Amino acid sequence: MGAEFDKMRVAFQGEAGAFSEAAAVQLLGEKITTVPRLTFDATFRAIFDGAADALLVPVENSLAGSVVRVHDLLLESNLVIVAETILRIKHQLIGCPGASLRDIRSVSSHPVALAQCERFFLSHPHLKRIAAEDTAGSVREVLARGDKAYAAIAGLRAAQQYGGVILIENIEDNPENFTRFVLLIPASEADRFPRSDARKMSVAMRLAHRPGSLLSSLEPFARHGINLMKIESRPIPGSPWIYQFFLDLEASSIAELDTALAEVRNATSELRILGLYEAAKPAGSR
């Protein structure tokens, strides 16, 4: 991204040093101002509160799957996706200065991070796992405690943020561990965001109540040569057994997307474009 984003205030869920903050810097550069927010709900309120200009939120992890709360909040908001970035998730065992692995008795982190380091815990069965709200927050708490018997699992940025020592590097079970993040801004400002090579689109749709509507809604994509990269359904609150479908699409031209979407609208009761943006490649992939 260019220098025009140097002064952008970007909200993310978590504490300073979180993977989400690292993803925001990876996408927009070190000069942005990052705005930590405690929850996803608070993150989505950050622009309305005047605390941020944009949001950077995770939408899916290659191992854990979709972040469903983010999908729900995106539908409730007036925000659109204008960019994405893919961050390689590397889990570090982080302790207090002077600590060593033999000192550690308890390890804290977000439950997903703990679950992604199962082999480490199997090889160190004496270690007690402690679930925390946030990976970076667990590092902050360990360093504030100052007890060498406590460690945390988080990313390199968290260790640097709080002065922790990395006791063991890259303890994640699967090296193909990536999280996809999207940058959200108000729909009214989307045209000001440069997207010269935007060929990926995210949409949400509800199907018309008639037999074959799912097939009818997907067939235009195949006919027009559009790559359906992802499809999943989510229940709609207050409407039992009615589902919202989320799709990620990629085409060789915007004209192909527009033509296909015009046909898809005939098979859906509601279709909303969540964003048009350039597809990202995994950073740090092998």
Short mmCIF file of C-alpha atoms in Angstrom, two decimals:
data_model
loop_
_atom_site.label_atom_id
_atom_site.label_comp_id
_atom_site.label_asym_id
_atom_site.label_seq_id
_atom_site.Cartn_x
_atom_site.Cartn_y
_atom_site.Cartn_z
CA MET A 1 0.00 0.00 0.00
CA GLY A 2 1.14 3.56 -0.63
CA ALA A 3 2.02 6.52 1.54
CA GLU A 4 -1.60 7.70 1.49
CA PHE A 5 -2.33 5.14 4.22
CA ASP A 6 0.44 6.21 6.58
CA LYS A 7 -1.95 8.20 8.77
CA MET A 8 -4.79 5.67 8.68
CA ARG A 9 -6.19 4.57 12.04
CA VAL A 10 -6.96 0.86 11.87
CA ALA A 11 -8.95 -0.92 14.58
CA PHE A 12 -8.43 -4.59 15.33
CA GLN A 13 -9.69 -7.09 17.90
CA GLY A 14 -7.16 -7.92 20.58
CA GLU A 15 -4.36 -6.25 22.46
CA ALA A 16 -1.22 -4.59 21.16
CA GLY A 17 1.02 -7.24 19.63
CA ALA A 18 -1.84 -9.45 18.42
CA PHE A 19 -1.73 -11.32 15.12
CA SER A 20 -4.43 -8.95 13.84
CA GLU A 21 -2.15 -5.98 14.47
CA ALA A 22 0.69 -7.76 12.65
CA ALA A 23 -1.66 -8.36 9.71
CA ALA A 24 -2.66 -4.68 9.60
CA VAL A 25 0.98 -3.62 9.48
CA GLN A 26 1.73 -6.27 6.85
CA LEU A 27 -1.02 -4.86 4.64
CA LEU A 28 -0.68 -1.12 5.24
CA GLY A 29 2.81 -0.51 6.63
CA GLU A 30 4.42 0.39 9.93
CA LYS A 31 3.34 4.04 9.89
CA ILE A 32 -0.37 3.39 10.44
CA THR A 33 -1.94 3.90 13.85
CA THR A 34 -3.35 0.66 15.20
CA VAL A 35 -6.34 0.81 17.54
CA PRO A 36 -6.81 -2.21 19.85
CA ARG A 37 -10.40 -3.12 20.74
CA LEU A 38 -11.43 -5.74 23.27
CA THR A 39 -14.08 -7.57 21.23
CA PHE A 40 -15.21 -7.94 17.64
CA ASP A 41 -18.36 -5.99 18.47
CA ALA A 42 -16.26 -3.12 19.83
CA THR A 43 -14.02 -3.30 16.77
CA PHE A 44 -16.98 -2.88 14.43
CA ARG A 45 -18.09 0.18 16.44
CA ALA A 46 -14.68 1.84 16.21
CA ILE A 47 -15.39 3.88 13.07
CA PHE A 48 -18.80 4.99 14.33
CA ASP A 49 -17.16 5.97 17.64
CA GLY A 50 -14.64 8.12 15.76
CA ALA A 51 -11.71 6.01 16.99
CA ALA A 52 -10.68 4.54 13.62
CA ASP A 53 -10.84 5.04 9.87
CA ALA A 54 -10.89 1.33 8.98
CA LEU A 55 -11.06 -2.15 10.51
CA LEU A 56 -8.79 -5.13 9.97
CA VAL A 57 -10.54 -8.35 11.02
CA PRO A 58 -9.94 -12.09 10.51
CA VAL A 59 -12.49 -13.94 8.41
CA GLU A 60 -11.02 -17.44 8.30
CA ASN A 61 -8.14 -19.59 9.40
CA SER A 62 -6.83 -22.39 7.20
CA LEU A 63 -7.14 -24.86 10.10
CA ALA A 64 -9.88 -23.53 12.39
CA GLY A 65 -12.26 -22.34 9.65
CA SER A 66 -14.42 -19.24 9.46
CA VAL A 67 -14.74 -16.55 12.13
CA VAL A 68 -18.52 -16.59 12.25
CA ARG A 69 -18.97 -13.55 14.49
CA VAL A 70 -17.14 -11.39 11.97
CA HIS A 71 -19.43 -12.60 9.17
CA ASP A 72 -22.50 -11.75 11.24
CA LEU A 73 -21.21 -8.30 12.16
CA LEU A 74 -20.25 -7.55 8.57
CA LEU A 75 -23.83 -8.18 7.45
CA GLU A 76 -25.13 -5.89 10.20
CA SER A 77 -22.78 -3.07 9.24
CA ASN A 78 -22.48 -0.59 6.38
CA LEU A 79 -18.86 -1.59 5.80
CA VAL A 80 -17.33 -3.18 2.71
CA ILE A 81 -14.16 -5.15 2.03
CA VAL A 82 -11.55 -3.21 0.06
CA ALA A 83 -8.43 -5.34 0.62
CA GLU A 84 -7.27 -8.59 2.13
CA THR A 85 -4.04 -10.00 3.49
CA ILE A 86 -3.01 -13.51 4.52
CA LEU A 87 -0.76 -13.91 7.53
CA ARG A 88 1.29 -17.00 8.32
CA ILE A 89 0.53 -17.91 11.94
CA LYS A 90 3.68 -18.83 13.84
CA HIS A 91 3.20 -19.64 17.51
CA GLN A 92 6.05 -18.86 19.88
CA LEU A 93 6.46 -20.00 23.47
CA ILE A 94 7.15 -16.75 25.31
CA GLY A 95 8.39 -16.36 28.88
CA CYS A 96 9.88 -13.83 31.24
CA PRO A 97 13.49 -12.66 30.83
CA GLY A 98 15.82 -15.21 32.40
CA ALA A 99 13.30 -18.05 32.20
CA SER A 100 14.00 -21.40 30.53
CA LEU A 101 11.74 -24.23 29.45
CA ARG A 102 12.51 -26.23 32.60
CA ASP A 103 11.11 -23.38 34.72
CA ILE A 104 7.69 -23.36 33.01
CA ARG A 105 4.68 -24.92 34.72
CA SER A 106 1.73 -23.14 33.05
CA VAL A 107 1.12 -21.87 29.52
CA SER A 108 -1.68 -19.46 28.62
CA SER A 109 -3.13 -18.35 25.28
CA HIS A 110 -6.31 -18.13 23.27
CA PRO A 111 -8.00 -21.57 23.11
CA VAL A 112 -7.47 -21.79 19.32
CA ALA A 113 -3.74 -21.16 19.72
CA LEU A 114 -3.50 -23.77 22.48
CA ALA A 115 -5.29 -26.31 20.28
CA GLN A 116 -2.92 -25.59 17.37
CA CYS A 117 0.09 -26.58 19.50
CA GLU A 118 -1.12 -30.03 20.57
CA ARG A 119 2.13 -31.83 19.77
CA PHE A 120 4.07 -29.43 21.99
CA PHE A 121 1.78 -30.17 24.93
CA LEU A 122 1.90 -33.92 24.30
CA SER A 123 5.68 -33.78 24.51
CA HIS A 124 5.48 -31.66 27.70
CA PRO A 125 2.58 -33.28 29.59
CA HIS A 126 3.44 -31.56 32.89
CA LEU A 127 2.47 -28.14 31.50
CA LYS A 128 -0.91 -26.78 32.52
CA ARG A 129 -2.90 -25.03 29.77
CA ILE A 130 -4.69 -21.81 30.69
CA ALA A 131 -7.26 -20.35 28.27
CA ALA A 132 -7.04 -16.58 27.76
CA GLU A 133 -9.07 -14.01 25.83
CA ASP A 134 -6.22 -13.03 23.53
CA THR A 135 -2.79 -14.30 22.50
CA ALA A 136 -1.03 -10.97 22.97
CA GLY A 137 -2.96 -10.33 26.18
CA SER A 138 -1.67 -13.59 27.61
CA VAL A 139 1.91 -12.41 26.99
CA ARG A 140 1.21 -9.08 28.67
CA GLU A 141 -0.17 -10.86 31.72
CA VAL A 142 2.79 -13.25 31.94
CA LEU A 143 5.30 -10.39 31.79
CA ALA A 144 3.30 -8.35 34.31
CA ARG A 145 3.28 -11.32 36.70
CA GLY A 146 7.04 -11.69 36.39
CA ASP A 147 6.96 -15.34 37.45
CA LYS A 148 9.31 -17.60 35.46
CA ALA A 149 6.91 -20.52 35.96
CA TYR A 150 4.41 -18.92 33.58
CA ALA A 151 4.65 -18.65 29.81
CA ALA A 152 2.32 -17.76 26.94
CA ILE A 153 1.81 -18.68 23.30
CA ALA A 154 1.61 -15.82 20.82
CA GLY A 155 3.38 -14.28 17.84
CA LEU A 156 6.77 -12.60 17.58
CA ARG A 157 5.16 -9.15 17.67
CA ALA A 158 3.70 -9.83 21.12
CA ALA A 159 7.10 -10.86 22.48
CA GLN A 160 8.62 -7.65 21.15
CA GLN A 161 5.74 -5.52 22.43
CA TYR A 162 6.00 -6.69 26.05
CA GLY A 163 9.67 -7.61 26.35
CA GLY A 164 9.15 -11.35 26.48
CA VAL A 165 11.74 -13.99 25.65
CA ILE A 166 11.03 -16.64 23.04
CA LEU A 167 11.78 -19.97 24.69
CA ILE A 168 10.84 -22.17 21.70
CA GLU A 169 10.11 -20.97 18.18
CA ASN A 170 7.29 -22.12 15.89
CA ILE A 171 5.57 -24.68 18.11
CA GLU A 172 2.42 -24.86 15.94
CA ASP A 173 1.49 -28.39 14.80
CA ASN A 174 0.95 -27.49 11.17
CA PRO A 175 3.22 -25.06 9.32
CA GLU A 176 0.45 -24.46 6.77
CA ASN A 177 -1.38 -22.29 9.28
CA PHE A 178 -2.68 -19.08 7.73
CA THR A 179 -5.32 -16.53 8.67
CA ARG A 180 -7.05 -14.36 6.08
CA PHE A 181 -7.84 -10.82 7.19
CA VAL A 182 -9.96 -8.22 5.41
CA LEU A 183 -9.81 -4.44 5.54
CA LEU A 184 -13.20 -2.80 6.01
CA ILE A 185 -14.21 0.82 5.43
CA PRO A 186 -17.62 2.53 5.12
CA ALA A 187 -19.36 1.76 1.83
CA SER A 188 -19.67 5.49 1.15
CA GLU A 189 -15.85 5.77 1.01
CA ALA A 190 -15.10 2.64 -1.02
CA ASP A 191 -14.59 4.50 -4.31
CA ARG A 192 -11.67 6.42 -2.80
CA PHE A 193 -9.73 3.22 -2.11
CA PRO A 194 -7.41 2.23 -5.02
CA ARG A 195 -8.22 -1.24 -6.35
CA SER A 196 -6.63 -1.30 -9.79
CA ASP A 197 -6.35 -5.10 -9.91
CA ALA A 198 -9.55 -5.97 -8.04
CA ARG A 199 -10.90 -9.25 -9.42
CA LYS A 200 -12.06 -10.97 -6.24
CA MET A 201 -15.52 -10.42 -4.82
CA SER A 202 -17.29 -11.49 -1.64
CA VAL A 203 -21.07 -11.67 -1.69
CA ALA A 204 -23.88 -12.73 0.62
CA MET A 205 -27.16 -14.07 -0.69
CA ARG A 206 -30.46 -15.48 0.43
CA LEU A 207 -32.18 -17.92 -1.88
CA ALA A 208 -35.65 -17.66 -3.31
CA HIS A 209 -38.03 -20.21 -1.79
CA ARG A 210 -38.40 -22.59 -4.70
CA PRO A 211 -36.90 -25.94 -5.72
CA GLY A 212 -33.51 -25.72 -7.43
CA SER A 213 -32.77 -22.17 -6.30
CA LEU A 214 -29.27 -23.04 -5.05
CA LEU A 215 -28.37 -24.68 -8.34
CA SER A 216 -29.87 -21.76 -10.27
CA SER A 217 -27.89 -19.25 -8.21
CA LEU A 218 -24.56 -21.00 -8.76
CA GLU A 219 -24.88 -22.05 -12.40
CA PRO A 220 -24.25 -18.54 -13.86
CA PHE A 221 -20.82 -18.48 -12.23
CA ALA A 222 -19.78 -21.67 -13.99
CA ARG A 223 -21.23 -20.55 -17.31
CA HIS A 224 -19.30 -17.27 -17.24
CA GLY A 225 -16.02 -18.85 -16.16
CA ILE A 226 -15.97 -17.43 -12.64
CA ASN A 227 -14.02 -19.30 -10.01
CA LEU A 228 -16.17 -20.08 -6.96
CA MET A 229 -13.44 -20.07 -4.32
CA LYS A 230 -15.62 -20.58 -1.27
CA ILE A 231 -19.23 -21.12 -0.27
CA GLU A 232 -20.70 -21.61 3.16
CA SER A 233 -24.04 -21.11 4.87
CA ARG A 234 -24.97 -19.40 8.11
CA PRO A 235 -28.35 -19.48 9.88
CA ILE A 236 -30.24 -16.20 9.90
CA PRO A 237 -31.14 -15.03 13.45
CA GLY A 238 -34.90 -14.92 13.90
CA SER A 239 -35.56 -17.02 10.77
CA PRO A 240 -35.23 -20.71 11.69
CA TRP A 241 -34.09 -23.01 8.85
CA ILE A 242 -33.44 -20.11 6.49
CA TYR A 243 -29.80 -19.58 5.57
CA GLN A 244 -27.47 -16.86 4.37
CA PHE A 245 -24.84 -18.03 1.89
CA PHE A 246 -21.41 -16.42 1.77
CA LEU A 247 -19.41 -16.74 -1.44
CA ASP A 248 -15.93 -15.72 -2.53
CA LEU A 249 -15.56 -15.34 -6.30
CA GLU A 250 -12.71 -14.55 -8.64
CA ALA A 251 -12.97 -13.61 -12.32
CA SER A 252 -10.67 -12.45 -15.09
CA SER A 253 -12.71 -9.27 -15.54
CA ILE A 254 -15.27 -7.13 -13.71
CA ALA A 255 -17.59 -7.42 -16.71
CA GLU A 256 -17.81 -11.20 -16.20
CA LEU A 257 -18.74 -10.71 -12.54
CA ASP A 258 -21.38 -8.11 -13.37
CA THR A 259 -22.97 -10.31 -16.02
CA ALA A 260 -23.09 -13.35 -13.77
CA LEU A 261 -24.44 -11.42 -10.79
CA ALA A 262 -27.26 -9.99 -12.89
CA GLU A 263 -28.39 -13.55 -13.59
CA VAL A 264 -27.85 -14.70 -10.01
CA ARG A 265 -30.19 -12.00 -8.70
CA ASN A 266 -33.08 -13.75 -10.47
CA ALA A 267 -32.52 -16.86 -8.32
CA THR A 268 -32.11 -15.08 -5.00
CA SER A 269 -34.38 -13.16 -2.68
CA GLU A 270 -31.50 -10.94 -1.62
CA LEU A 271 -27.95 -10.44 -2.85
CA ARG A 272 -25.39 -8.10 -1.30
CA ILE A 273 -21.89 -7.38 -2.54
CA LEU A 274 -19.63 -7.36 0.50
CA GLY A 275 -16.56 -6.14 -1.34
CA LEU A 276 -14.44 -6.07 -4.49
CA TYR A 277 -10.70 -6.31 -3.93
CA GLU A 278 -7.39 -7.74 -5.06
CA ALA A 279 -6.77 -11.34 -4.02
CA ALA A 280 -3.88 -11.76 -1.59
CA LYS A 281 -1.22 -14.43 -1.59
CA PRO A 282 -0.14 -16.13 1.64
CA ALA A 283 2.78 -14.23 3.16
CA GLY A 284 5.51 -16.58 4.32
CA SER A 285 4.15 -19.57 2.40
CA ARG A 286 6.62 -22.21 1.39
#
